[in-house]
């Protein structure tokens, strides 16, 4: 599509490129890939069909990490047996996987696994300043399965003059030290990320932070030792990741090593204008694999079954975003909503970043979600009235029975509202990492059970657009797709073993296209009671092969024009005065160029003129009426609420 600066933007995924040095069909045949989530364990079977790898089938079972099983291999085996029933293909014999694959097609040649079932690492951020070093540390922590339990900064509660004073004799400094120590002990971290100071800058502030961490760690270790004497458990001393001014590493290590293991990585902020979060992100990911993944019940047995180690689900999914950027030239955002975590993976020409909210999800992570976002923010997405107490009760029941499915359309709407807020929390963290700037992407892919199992495609499209509110700045359009087969983690992991196989399977079997969204930027007075909002844009769609539709979309509204997945169409877009699309000037008409027609999907062409950010009415009845209009446009309104 050519809107504004989209001359070189691809609007569909073409056949994947050949991978140098790797044949389309490798020496292995059947491939079994499992993804062990906190709630569900999913198994996918791939095999050679004709002259290329293809997706054969997928099955799932409840994860069995908790009582009475306390062993994830039971859930893996259940999923594999379900896969056997679905395909009619024999994969096991005498309760064992058949490896290698036999001539009759039974069994497999390769078994790989990803997992997000392990709980997030508890992390404390200890930074010199809250405006610079802490912001960089937050971005680094956000790239792995972590839960930030506390923050310590020297510019919080202590005057700047005493930062350089290492005596710690003043009453203010002593009180501050005690406050920070108690903060660390209240929710003991497993990892402390120490950050701050540019290269060649002062070292005393970082030593001050190290003394706080050392004091708290010593007390934490003492408590763990006392607990062990009475057959109880308590968190031991944390691991410290030092990502600050390298000149201070020696002094900080000297302060910490009697009680804390120190791992140094390059400075997060070598200078005020340079940021490098990659090494710290990698260290945190390594710690998750080292400390958390082996704690998955059944880990020793599972590692004997699989090829290689268990890859974190987030890392494997992030590889897909990178792959789309590198091989297809697509600026991509992948949104993953899980039971315990919510993640965003962005890969564009400027950034390759991940935000993993390891403590926020739509089942086990509901408590943290409501605590952070607030009940009112969830209720705003519902097209029907609901009290705070009703939502709280609903959420508590979901936490108690996380595997329960929505029984009514009303339950489904509540779950989707919670999904919007989970994505919203991750999206805010993503923007903070880029100084509040809207991330740039032209392909938005949703994954996770809430999106993949949405009964109607419009419901999934609505969640993505409402939660993330893409601006399509500079682009004008965003293509929407859903990973309905939930293969992204498996394919990201498979890429380590056979990139060509992962590429072919992704291109042919992974995504369901929802359609293309045209985003109209601008603002106008809201419609008065009984009045009408001004027209924001007029769009004429000419389908290839015949058929034309013209829609006028008022400001604050959204319109959907059917366009099948196998169809393409040219667009003529005429924004009204004060409104624009993409990089065009306000009021400037735009059209697609030959060969750059938009592609359709199960939803079709979506013309979104609701403004950015959304402005929702303060009055509850008006807001719910607005929601009913928006939901109805997507065919997402529960039938019980349609009027």
XYZ file of C-alpha atoms in Angstrom:
643
model
C 0.000 0.000 0.000
C 1.340 3.418 -0.899
C 0.101 5.942 1.626
C 2.565 8.702 2.332
C 5.973 7.011 2.546
C 4.945 3.434 1.896
C 6.459 3.072 -1.565
C 8.803 0.284 -0.455
C 6.630 -1.320 2.185
C 5.518 -4.885 1.486
C 1.889 -5.582 2.278
C 2.077 -9.354 2.282
C 4.542 -12.068 3.059
C 6.007 -13.513 -0.086
C 7.676 -16.903 -0.415
C 10.488 -17.036 2.137
C 14.014 -16.582 0.858
C 16.313 -19.534 0.458
C 18.618 -19.945 3.432
C 22.223 -20.172 2.362
C 23.824 -23.491 3.097
C 20.585 -25.171 4.190
C 18.318 -27.311 2.052
C 14.547 -26.908 2.102
C 14.199 -30.483 3.328
C 16.683 -31.438 6.014
C 17.782 -34.903 7.016
C 15.192 -35.040 9.806
C 11.578 -35.897 9.126
C 8.973 -35.553 11.846
C 9.502 -32.723 14.348
C 7.669 -32.455 17.667
C 7.680 -29.044 19.364
C 6.120 -28.396 22.765
C 5.510 -25.098 24.526
C 4.963 -25.428 28.280
C 2.986 -22.470 29.561
C 1.884 -21.772 33.107
C -1.634 -22.955 32.219
C -1.493 -24.995 28.990
C 1.056 -27.277 27.355
C 0.838 -27.276 23.570
C 2.369 -29.826 21.221
C 2.808 -29.264 17.472
C 3.828 -31.787 14.853
C 5.725 -30.812 11.684
C 6.772 -33.105 8.863
C 7.852 -33.158 5.253
C 4.941 -32.915 2.825
C 6.012 -33.148 -0.790
C 9.278 -31.280 -0.921
C 8.897 -28.947 2.061
C 8.157 -28.890 5.772
C 4.559 -28.234 6.795
C 2.501 -27.996 9.946
C 0.582 -31.260 10.489
C -1.437 -30.828 13.704
C -1.485 -29.298 17.168
C -2.885 -30.506 20.487
C -2.919 -29.171 24.031
C -3.327 -30.312 27.616
C -3.266 -28.647 30.994
C 0.206 -28.001 32.344
C 0.914 -30.348 35.247
C 3.472 -28.309 37.179
C 1.252 -28.129 40.260
C -0.223 -30.709 42.607
C -1.143 -33.550 42.297
C 1.350 -34.154 39.440
C 4.186 -31.720 40.184
C 5.762 -32.838 36.919
C 5.334 -31.071 33.563
C 6.208 -34.228 31.660
C 2.740 -35.590 32.473
C 1.175 -32.641 30.646
C 3.613 -33.077 27.755
C 2.697 -36.739 27.487
C -1.031 -35.917 27.613
C -0.633 -33.395 24.796
C 1.343 -35.882 22.699
C -1.282 -38.596 23.199
C -3.955 -36.099 22.150
C -1.841 -35.374 19.077
C -1.790 -39.085 18.288
C -5.563 -39.209 18.474
C -5.906 -36.170 16.209
C -3.523 -37.409 13.513
C -3.952 -41.154 13.806
C -0.171 -41.308 13.834
C 1.794 -43.343 16.361
C 4.308 -41.185 18.229
C 4.775 -43.206 21.431
C 5.359 -46.831 22.338
C 5.455 -48.297 25.854
C 5.047 -44.763 27.261
C 8.124 -43.577 25.368
C 8.514 -41.388 22.303
C 9.486 -43.252 19.153
C 12.832 -41.802 18.042
C 14.011 -41.827 15.283
C 11.127 -41.812 12.840
C 10.366 -45.181 11.282
C 9.783 -45.996 7.643
C 6.024 -46.350 8.241
C 5.896 -42.702 9.379
C 5.500 -43.375 13.084
C 7.662 -41.505 15.562
C 9.760 -38.361 15.188
C 13.349 -37.340 14.463
C 13.535 -34.143 16.511
C 11.917 -33.089 19.800
C 12.317 -29.463 20.968
C 10.728 -27.468 23.793
C 10.017 -23.916 24.930
C 8.602 -22.881 28.292
C 7.163 -19.960 30.204
C 5.923 -22.052 33.133
C 8.692 -20.922 35.476
C 7.845 -17.910 37.610
C 9.430 -14.549 36.830
C 12.702 -13.488 38.448
C 12.204 -11.036 41.300
C 14.369 -8.011 40.506
C 15.294 -4.848 42.382
C 16.606 -1.900 40.384
C 19.275 0.124 42.192
C 20.065 3.235 40.177
C 21.894 6.505 40.721
C 19.119 8.650 39.206
C 15.454 8.046 38.508
C 15.351 10.046 35.277
C 18.230 8.476 33.345
C 19.890 5.364 34.786
C 16.694 3.921 36.266
C 14.865 4.398 32.962
C 17.567 2.438 31.135
C 17.518 -0.268 33.795
C 13.746 -0.617 33.499
C 14.088 -1.164 29.763
C 16.791 -3.805 30.272
C 14.748 -5.649 32.881
C 11.695 -5.592 30.630
C 13.314 -7.847 28.049
C 13.181 -11.014 30.194
C 10.730 -12.837 32.459
C 11.120 -10.542 35.447
C 9.019 -8.920 38.140
C 10.402 -5.661 39.484
C 9.628 -5.774 43.203
C 11.350 -2.556 44.299
C 13.357 0.465 43.144
C 16.214 2.268 44.900
C 17.559 5.572 43.622
C 19.962 7.996 45.262
C 17.840 11.009 44.295
C 14.889 9.629 46.260
C 14.690 10.958 49.792
C 18.302 12.080 50.123
C 19.707 15.440 49.098
C 22.199 15.725 46.283
C 24.917 17.032 48.561
C 25.083 13.873 50.627
C 25.370 11.622 47.588
C 29.058 12.472 47.266
C 29.586 12.144 51.016
C 30.576 8.590 51.880
C 30.476 9.037 55.648
C 26.774 8.177 56.044
C 26.806 10.080 59.348
C 23.941 12.506 58.825
C 20.540 11.675 60.243
C 18.961 12.051 56.797
C 21.422 9.644 55.215
C 21.023 7.096 58.004
C 17.238 7.236 57.784
C 17.401 6.867 54.010
C 19.734 3.872 54.315
C 17.386 2.140 56.747
C 14.369 2.840 54.539
C 16.026 1.344 51.480
C 17.219 -1.711 53.408
C 13.704 -2.385 54.682
C 12.392 -1.984 51.149
C 14.769 -4.684 49.930
C 13.879 -7.031 52.786
C 10.117 -6.569 52.439
C 10.074 -8.504 49.146
C 13.525 -10.100 48.869
C 14.839 -9.939 45.286
C 16.709 -12.708 43.540
C 18.579 -10.229 41.350
C 19.669 -6.646 41.945
C 20.492 -4.619 38.839
C 22.888 -1.786 39.748
C 23.049 0.997 37.183
C 24.196 4.582 36.857
C 27.061 6.876 36.034
C 28.615 7.578 32.651
C 32.016 6.184 31.794
C 34.745 8.125 33.567
C 32.275 9.729 35.972
C 32.240 9.647 39.803
C 32.213 6.247 41.516
C 31.064 7.132 45.036
C 27.300 7.065 44.197
C 27.606 3.496 42.914
C 29.567 2.449 45.996
C 26.783 3.973 48.106
C 24.238 1.795 46.292
C 26.457 -1.259 46.746
C 26.579 -0.686 50.522
C 22.789 -0.586 50.673
C 22.554 -3.823 48.678
C 25.274 -5.491 50.757
C 23.592 -4.617 54.058
C 20.220 -5.929 52.946
C 21.760 -9.035 51.366
C 23.622 -9.877 54.557
C 20.398 -9.717 56.559
C 18.581 -11.680 53.854
C 21.221 -14.430 54.024
C 20.985 -14.551 57.826
C 17.216 -14.982 57.654
C 17.581 -17.779 55.126
C 20.061 -19.563 57.387
C 17.756 -19.285 60.409
C 14.818 -20.551 58.376
C 16.829 -23.563 57.198
C 17.538 -24.565 60.801
C 13.809 -24.948 61.401
C 13.124 -26.718 58.080
C 11.636 -23.573 56.571
C 12.527 -21.721 53.420
C 13.499 -18.099 52.889
C 15.149 -16.257 50.041
C 18.923 -16.180 50.228
C 21.285 -13.422 49.138
C 20.572 -12.070 45.632
C 22.862 -11.979 42.617
C 24.028 -8.501 41.641
C 24.324 -7.450 37.999
C 26.549 -4.395 37.747
C 25.708 -2.326 34.671
C 27.081 1.070 35.666
C 30.261 3.107 35.292
C 32.971 0.464 34.767
C 35.435 2.503 36.846
C 33.401 1.603 39.938
C 33.227 -2.148 39.281
C 36.262 -2.961 41.427
C 35.025 -0.964 44.432
C 31.471 -2.272 44.094
C 32.715 -5.861 43.853
C 34.840 -5.371 46.963
C 31.792 -4.170 48.905
C 29.469 -6.917 47.678
C 31.510 -10.105 47.270
C 31.501 -11.159 50.930
C 27.757 -11.832 50.635
C 26.700 -11.313 47.004
C 27.787 -12.799 43.679
C 28.571 -9.983 41.243
C 28.257 -10.277 37.463
C 29.473 -7.321 35.458
C 28.109 -6.230 32.083
C 28.838 -3.138 29.954
C 27.453 0.163 31.186
C 23.783 0.727 30.331
C 24.583 4.426 29.774
C 28.188 4.901 28.644
C 27.251 8.520 27.952
C 24.172 10.676 28.330
C 23.392 10.224 24.641
C 24.152 6.507 24.304
C 22.169 3.593 25.689
C 23.067 -0.113 25.424
C 20.639 -2.427 27.201
C 21.455 -5.587 25.230
C 24.188 -7.038 27.498
C 22.098 -6.550 30.652
C 19.051 -8.064 28.938
C 21.130 -11.068 27.895
C 22.467 -11.525 31.415
C 18.956 -11.461 32.881
C 17.796 -13.970 30.277
C 20.741 -16.211 31.152
C 19.866 -15.985 34.830
C 16.276 -16.949 34.051
C 17.510 -20.027 32.171
C 20.032 -20.783 34.908
C 17.895 -20.176 37.997
C 14.276 -20.474 36.967
C 13.972 -22.968 34.109
C 15.615 -25.823 36.086
C 12.994 -25.276 38.804
C 10.223 -26.408 36.435
C 8.925 -29.657 37.977
C 10.058 -32.544 35.815
C 12.906 -30.557 34.259
C 15.571 -33.312 34.600
C 13.412 -35.866 32.772
C 12.276 -33.432 30.075
C 15.839 -32.395 29.239
C 16.696 -36.037 28.560
C 13.870 -36.206 26.002
C 14.522 -33.045 24.023
C 17.231 -31.808 21.699
C 19.166 -28.942 23.272
C 17.893 -27.050 26.288
C 14.477 -25.627 27.094
C 14.226 -22.235 25.395
C 12.232 -19.455 27.095
C 9.049 -18.803 25.131
C 9.674 -15.051 25.000
C 13.113 -15.440 23.419
C 11.762 -17.763 20.735
C 8.866 -15.451 19.897
C 11.195 -12.464 19.718
C 13.213 -14.298 17.059
C 10.125 -14.338 14.827
C 9.813 -10.536 15.040
C 13.483 -10.220 14.110
C 13.029 -12.693 11.248
C 10.122 -10.721 9.790
C 12.180 -7.551 9.841
C 15.326 -9.116 8.394
C 13.830 -11.358 5.697
C 10.615 -9.594 4.723
C 11.437 -5.977 5.514
C 8.360 -5.758 7.735
C 8.350 -3.459 10.749
C 6.667 -5.825 13.168
C 5.031 -5.774 16.580
C 4.059 -9.138 18.105
C 1.626 -9.023 21.043
C 1.442 -12.111 23.269
C -1.210 -12.387 26.011
C -0.681 -15.290 28.408
C -2.055 -16.572 31.686
C 0.874 -15.274 33.755
C 2.695 -12.874 31.446
C 2.078 -10.357 28.678
C 4.768 -9.549 26.121
C 5.450 -7.228 23.198
C 8.220 -7.753 20.632
C 9.097 -4.876 18.327
C 11.472 -5.080 15.367
C 11.730 -2.081 13.040
C 14.473 -0.182 11.267
C 15.450 1.634 14.463
C 14.782 -0.736 17.342
C 14.768 -4.392 18.324
C 13.192 -4.487 21.756
C 11.155 -6.804 23.943
C 8.865 -5.968 26.846
C 7.999 -8.991 28.968
C 5.640 -8.292 31.848
C 6.313 -11.564 33.626
C 3.868 -10.831 36.432
C 0.823 -9.647 34.457
C -1.574 -12.016 32.697
C -5.225 -12.921 32.259
C -5.322 -15.842 34.716
C -2.573 -16.254 37.319
C -1.445 -12.682 36.717
C -4.850 -11.043 37.234
C -4.094 -9.833 40.752
C -1.062 -7.867 39.608
C -2.965 -6.606 36.565
C -5.821 -5.149 38.610
C -3.417 -3.718 41.195
C -1.444 -1.861 38.531
C -4.164 -0.801 36.102
C -7.122 -0.374 38.437
C -10.658 -1.684 38.167
C -11.978 1.483 36.506
C -9.634 1.036 33.545
C -10.967 -2.471 32.938
C -14.624 -1.444 33.273
C -14.231 1.296 30.655
C -13.946 -1.342 27.917
C -17.261 -3.043 28.727
C -20.444 -2.215 26.777
C -22.621 -3.108 29.771
C -22.769 -1.996 33.431
C -20.723 -3.827 36.039
C -19.775 -2.840 39.580
C -16.274 -2.836 41.044
C -17.200 -5.668 43.405
C -18.595 -7.779 40.572
C -15.396 -7.445 38.572
C -13.261 -8.228 41.622
C -15.274 -11.370 42.349
C -15.036 -12.421 38.704
C -11.269 -11.953 38.709
C -10.810 -13.874 41.972
C -12.790 -16.791 40.574
C -10.571 -16.748 37.480
C -7.420 -16.852 39.605
C -8.815 -19.785 41.587
C -9.975 -21.599 38.439
C -7.509 -20.394 35.782
C -8.352 -23.183 33.346
C -12.050 -22.289 33.277
C -13.411 -21.066 29.944
C -15.885 -18.182 29.580
C -19.369 -19.647 29.969
C -21.319 -16.694 28.586
C -20.788 -13.891 26.108
C -20.639 -11.559 29.106
C -17.753 -13.572 30.601
C -15.972 -13.429 27.254
C -16.349 -9.645 27.101
C -14.846 -9.320 30.600
C -11.906 -11.513 29.656
C -11.320 -9.419 26.542
C -11.454 -6.210 28.594
C -8.784 -7.618 30.913
C -6.702 -8.559 27.875
C -6.890 -4.946 26.668
C -5.486 -3.691 29.951
C -2.746 -6.323 30.025
C -1.591 -5.219 26.574
C -1.958 -1.585 27.624
C 0.413 -2.131 30.552
C 3.030 -3.707 28.289
C 2.587 -0.991 25.663
C 3.218 1.802 28.165
C 6.470 0.094 29.153
C 7.424 -0.177 25.481
C 6.883 3.545 24.908
C 8.832 4.494 28.033
C 11.862 2.790 26.527
C 11.729 5.244 23.624
C 11.088 8.461 25.552
C 7.325 8.176 25.112
C 7.462 7.970 21.316
C 4.925 5.783 19.534
C 6.658 2.678 18.154
C 6.704 2.353 14.378
C 5.302 -0.822 12.797
C 3.158 -1.828 9.831
C 2.472 -5.447 10.809
C 0.718 -6.301 14.069
C 0.557 -9.980 15.043
C -1.417 -11.244 18.023
C -0.788 -14.539 19.783
C -1.842 -16.260 22.993
C -4.985 -18.172 23.866
C -7.246 -15.140 24.387
C -6.641 -13.944 20.822
C -6.273 -17.315 19.102
C -9.506 -18.670 20.609
C -11.642 -15.564 20.125
C -14.925 -16.900 18.657
C -15.090 -14.157 16.020
C -12.148 -12.594 14.149
C -13.479 -9.093 14.820
C -13.106 -9.657 18.552
C -9.383 -10.309 18.169
C -8.987 -7.278 15.887
C -10.820 -5.088 18.377
C -8.583 -6.150 21.285
C -5.431 -5.322 19.329
C -6.634 -1.950 18.044
C -8.264 -0.843 21.302
C -5.387 -1.870 23.543
C -2.461 -0.699 21.399
C -4.144 2.125 19.465
C -1.587 2.051 16.610
C -1.021 5.447 15.019
C 0.499 4.123 11.771
C 2.596 7.291 11.883
C 4.420 7.693 8.603
C 2.775 4.578 7.229
C -0.969 5.135 7.275
C -1.925 1.476 7.513
C -1.349 -1.528 9.747
C -1.913 -5.118 8.727
C -3.423 -7.338 11.412
C -2.855 -11.069 11.814
C -3.412 -13.728 14.480
C -1.291 -16.753 15.287
C -4.307 -19.072 15.487
C -2.151 -22.189 15.519
C -0.025 -20.782 18.393
C 3.142 -21.807 16.555
C 5.312 -18.707 17.036
C 7.373 -20.018 19.999
C 7.816 -23.417 18.362
C 8.965 -21.898 15.070
C 11.321 -19.470 16.786
C 12.899 -22.423 18.577
C 12.939 -24.556 15.425
C 14.897 -21.814 13.650
C 17.926 -22.747 15.776
C 17.885 -26.226 14.241
C 16.485 -25.652 10.751
C 15.863 -22.072 9.672
C 14.498 -23.048 6.276
C 11.902 -25.374 7.823
C 10.787 -22.704 10.296
C 10.558 -20.147 7.482
C 8.410 -22.306 5.217
C 6.061 -23.386 7.995
C 5.638 -19.819 9.199
C 4.858 -18.492 5.737
C 2.278 -21.152 4.899
C 0.692 -22.380 8.106
C 1.088 -19.904 10.954
C -0.949 -16.734 10.521
C -4.599 -15.927 9.939
C -4.960 -12.529 8.295
C -7.577 -10.256 9.817
C -7.213 -7.388 7.369
C -5.774 -3.904 7.009
C -6.491 -0.959 9.297
C -6.358 2.630 7.979
C -5.669 4.993 10.879
C -6.946 8.569 10.657
C -5.073 11.119 12.757
C -6.658 14.333 13.937
C -9.103 15.793 16.401
C -12.507 17.455 16.386
C -15.151 18.513 18.915
C -17.182 15.586 20.172
C -20.714 15.341 18.864
C -23.309 17.118 20.962
C -26.248 15.222 22.406
C -28.507 14.353 19.488
C -25.979 15.752 17.003
C -23.506 14.179 14.638
C -19.726 14.220 14.599
C -18.003 15.709 11.537
C -16.816 13.369 8.800
C -13.130 12.592 9.350
C -12.411 10.651 6.170
C -14.011 9.292 3.009
C -12.579 6.032 1.675
C -13.356 4.458 -1.695
C -12.298 0.828 -2.095
C -12.052 -0.717 -5.564
C -11.721 -4.497 -5.407
C -9.475 -6.150 -7.939
C -11.828 -7.978 -10.260
C -14.736 -5.610 -9.709
C -16.807 -4.078 -6.945
C -16.537 -0.641 -5.330
C -17.504 0.575 -1.854
C -17.382 4.113 -0.472
C -17.640 4.843 3.247
C -17.751 8.129 5.138
C -16.448 7.735 8.678
C -17.303 10.364 11.316
C -14.709 11.376 13.870
C -14.804 9.030 16.858
C -16.152 6.094 14.868
C -14.892 3.026 13.062
C -16.136 1.293 9.930
C -15.402 -2.174 8.567
C -15.736 -2.957 4.831
C -15.706 -6.664 3.902
C -12.652 -7.726 1.906
C -11.914 -11.443 1.760
C -8.436 -12.843 2.487
C -8.008 -13.798 -1.166
C -8.963 -10.328 -2.397
C -6.959 -7.175 -2.981
C -8.207 -3.657 -3.417
C -7.055 -0.176 -4.357
C -7.933 2.702 -2.026
C -8.695 6.366 -2.564
C -8.576 8.182 0.771
C -9.817 11.736 1.273
C -9.260 13.056 4.815
C -11.349 16.060 5.800
C -9.730 19.331 6.812
C -7.793 18.853 10.044
C -7.361 15.098 9.548
C -4.534 13.154 7.942
C -3.466 9.598 7.167
C 0.140 8.484 7.464
C 2.729 11.097 6.578
C 0.307 13.093 4.433
C -0.590 16.678 5.242
C -3.982 17.354 6.857
C -6.692 17.173 4.231
C -4.380 15.671 1.590
C -5.949 12.935 -0.541
C -4.013 9.695 -0.889
C -4.304 6.581 -2.997
C -2.605 3.256 -3.461
C -0.189 2.804 -6.334
C -0.489 -0.057 -8.864
C 0.947 -3.241 -7.367
C 0.581 -1.919 -3.816
C -3.081 -2.752 -3.264
C -4.083 -3.716 0.262
C -4.860 -7.310 1.130
C -8.048 -8.524 2.759
C -8.703 -10.726 5.740
C -11.396 -12.357 7.809
C -12.417 -8.919 9.074
C -11.618 -6.836 5.987
C -10.732 -3.170 5.592
C -10.909 -1.299 8.905
C -11.156 2.503 8.787
C -10.339 3.774 12.273
C -11.209 7.452 12.827
C -11.408 7.339 16.627
C -8.422 9.612 17.166
C -5.266 8.896 19.145
C -5.415 8.483 22.045
C -9.082 7.564 22.426
C -11.296 10.082 24.172
C -13.969 8.198 26.103
C -17.028 9.946 27.593
C -16.926 10.502 31.333
C -20.598 9.568 31.680
C -20.932 5.813 32.133
C -24.061 5.412 29.996
C -22.582 7.423 27.124
C -19.323 5.509 27.370
C -21.078 2.159 27.246
C -23.147 3.321 24.281
C -19.902 4.310 22.555
C -18.447 0.872 23.273
C -21.511 -0.841 21.845
C -21.061 1.115 18.621
C -17.397 0.213 18.362
C -17.931 -3.435 19.228
C -20.822 -3.712 16.789
C -18.612 -2.380 13.976
C -16.275 -5.361 14.540
C -19.167 -7.819 14.979
C -17.671 -8.247 18.456
C -20.648 -7.258 20.602
C -22.034 -10.117 22.712
C -25.394 -11.157 21.309
C -26.994 -10.627 24.720
C -25.971 -6.951 24.537
C -27.067 -6.251 20.975
C -30.065 -3.967 20.608
